Amino acid sequence: MKTILKLLFLAVALLMPAAASADTNGGEKAISPSQLPAQARRTIAAHFPDRKIALAKMETELFGKSYSVILTHGEKIEFDGRGAWTEIKCKRSAVPAALVPQPIARYVRENYPDARIIEMEKDDDEIEVTLSNHLEVTFNEDFEVTDID
């Protein structure tokens, strides 16, 4: 019994520093751009070719990792653990047209011709876009509008 208690105490003592460091920074740390998943690097190179990465961060979560990148002109892109984008924020410019699904681009062009998409966020079953006129339009997986805010 003493041996089991000693082993348990030792295990707790060894794990506490790792748990404490994860709590203090939320599991988030700065990384070099080369540590981003290849798909994330390709997305940045293809759609933001004249931008440099100002900051790249990796966040360790319970079931995986996610990444966030801030580019030199202030754009912010978040990626899942595989490197697929999950959120794009372009405060001073539009989200690159090639990243916007065609049905969404068509809807915005037809209904808000003077607006541009400045933010886009996707999850498992919907995409929300924020327009330059401050409207937020949510689309389901079939690209049907489900909400306008």
Coordinates of C-alpha atoms in Angstrom, one line a residue:
M1 CA 0.0 0.0 0.0
K2 CA 2.9 2.4 0.8
T3 CA 4.4 1.7 -2.6
I4 CA 1.1 2.6 -4.4
L5 CA 0.8 5.8 -2.4
K6 CA 4.4 6.7 -3.1
L7 CA 3.9 6.1 -6.8
L8 CA 0.7 8.1 -6.8
F9 CA 2.4 11.0 -5.0
L10 CA 5.3 10.9 -7.5
A11 CA 2.9 10.9 -10.5
V12 CA 1.0 13.9 -9.1
A13 CA 4.2 15.7 -8.4
L14 CA 5.5 15.1 -11.9
L15 CA 2.2 16.2 -13.5
M16 CA 1.6 19.4 -11.5
P17 CA 4.2 21.6 -13.2
A18 CA 2.8 20.7 -16.7
A19 CA -0.8 21.3 -15.6
A20 CA 0.2 24.6 -14.0
S21 CA 1.9 25.9 -17.1
A22 CA -1.1 24.9 -19.2
D23 CA -3.4 26.8 -16.9
T24 CA -1.3 30.0 -16.9
N25 CA -1.1 30.5 -20.6
G26 CA -4.3 28.6 -21.6
G27 CA -2.3 26.1 -23.6
E28 CA -1.4 28.8 -26.1
K29 CA 2.2 29.5 -27.3
A30 CA 3.9 31.4 -30.1
I31 CA 5.4 29.2 -32.8
S32 CA 7.4 29.8 -35.9
P33 CA 5.4 29.9 -39.2
S34 CA 7.2 26.8 -40.3
Q35 CA 5.4 24.9 -37.4
L36 CA 2.0 25.6 -38.9
P37 CA 0.3 22.7 -40.7
A38 CA 1.2 22.6 -44.4
Q39 CA -2.4 23.3 -45.5
A40 CA -2.4 26.5 -43.4
R41 CA 0.9 27.6 -45.0
R42 CA -0.5 26.9 -48.5
T43 CA -3.7 28.9 -47.8
I44 CA -1.7 31.9 -46.6
A45 CA 0.7 31.7 -49.5
A46 CA -2.1 31.3 -52.1
H47 CA -4.5 33.8 -50.8
F48 CA -2.3 36.4 -49.0
P49 CA 0.8 36.3 -51.2
D50 CA 2.0 39.8 -50.4
R51 CA 1.6 39.4 -46.6
K52 CA 4.0 38.2 -44.1
I53 CA 3.2 36.3 -40.9
A54 CA 3.6 38.8 -38.0
L55 CA 2.6 36.2 -35.3
A56 CA 1.7 32.5 -35.3
K57 CA 0.3 30.8 -32.2
M58 CA -0.7 27.2 -31.4
E59 CA -3.3 26.4 -28.8
T60 CA -3.4 23.0 -27.3
E61 CA -6.9 22.0 -26.5
L62 CA -8.4 19.0 -24.8
F63 CA -9.0 17.1 -28.1
G64 CA -6.4 18.6 -30.4
K65 CA -4.7 21.8 -31.5
S66 CA -5.7 24.9 -33.3
Y67 CA -3.7 27.7 -34.8
S68 CA -4.1 31.4 -35.2
V69 CA -2.1 33.7 -37.4
I70 CA -1.9 37.5 -37.6
L71 CA -0.6 38.9 -40.9
T72 CA 1.3 42.1 -41.4
H73 CA -1.7 44.1 -42.6
G74 CA -3.7 43.0 -39.6
E75 CA -5.6 40.1 -41.1
K76 CA -6.3 37.3 -38.6
I77 CA -6.8 33.7 -39.7
E78 CA -7.6 30.7 -37.4
F79 CA -7.0 27.1 -38.4
D80 CA -8.0 23.8 -37.0
G81 CA -5.5 21.1 -36.2
R82 CA -5.3 19.9 -39.8
G83 CA -4.7 23.4 -41.1
A84 CA -8.2 24.1 -42.6
W85 CA -9.3 27.7 -42.0
T86 CA -12.1 28.2 -39.4
E87 CA -12.1 32.0 -39.2
I88 CA -10.8 34.8 -41.4
K89 CA -10.9 38.5 -40.3
C90 CA -9.9 41.2 -42.8
K91 CA -10.7 44.5 -41.2
R92 CA -9.1 46.7 -43.8
S93 CA -9.8 44.6 -46.9
A94 CA -12.2 41.9 -48.2
V95 CA -11.8 38.2 -47.5
P96 CA -10.1 36.8 -50.7
A97 CA -12.8 35.9 -53.2
A98 CA -11.3 32.5 -53.8
L99 CA -12.0 31.5 -50.2
V100 CA -15.7 32.5 -50.3
P101 CA -18.0 29.7 -51.5
Q102 CA -19.6 30.7 -54.8
P103 CA -23.2 30.6 -53.5
I104 CA -22.3 33.0 -50.6
A105 CA -20.5 35.3 -52.9
R106 CA -23.5 35.4 -55.3
Y107 CA -25.9 36.0 -52.5
V108 CA -23.9 39.0 -51.2
R109 CA -23.3 40.4 -54.7
E110 CA -27.1 40.2 -55.5
N111 CA -28.4 41.5 -52.1
Y112 CA -25.7 43.8 -50.9
P113 CA -23.8 45.0 -54.0
D114 CA -22.0 47.8 -52.1
A115 CA -20.8 45.6 -49.3
R116 CA -17.8 43.3 -49.1
I117 CA -17.2 40.3 -46.9
I118 CA -14.7 41.3 -44.2
E119 CA -15.1 38.3 -41.9
M120 CA -16.0 34.7 -42.4
E121 CA -16.3 31.9 -39.8
K122 CA -17.2 28.3 -40.4
D123 CA -18.0 25.4 -38.1
D124 CA -19.4 22.0 -38.8
D125 CA -22.8 23.0 -40.2
E126 CA -22.8 26.8 -41.0
I127 CA -20.8 29.7 -42.3
E128 CA -21.3 33.2 -40.9
V129 CA -20.1 36.2 -42.8
T130 CA -19.7 39.8 -41.6
L131 CA -20.2 42.4 -44.3
S132 CA -18.6 45.8 -44.5
N133 CA -22.0 47.3 -43.7
H134 CA -21.9 45.5 -40.4
L135 CA -24.6 42.9 -41.2
E136 CA -23.9 39.3 -40.2
V137 CA -25.4 36.7 -42.5
T138 CA -25.4 33.0 -41.5
F139 CA -25.7 30.2 -44.1
N140 CA -26.4 26.5 -43.4
E141 CA -24.4 23.7 -45.1
D142 CA -26.7 24.0 -48.2
F143 CA -25.8 27.7 -48.4
E144 CA -29.3 28.8 -47.5
V145 CA -29.6 32.0 -45.3
T146 CA -30.6 31.0 -41.8
D147 CA -30.1 34.3 -40.0
I148 CA -29.4 38.0 -40.7
D149 CA -28.2 40.1 -37.8

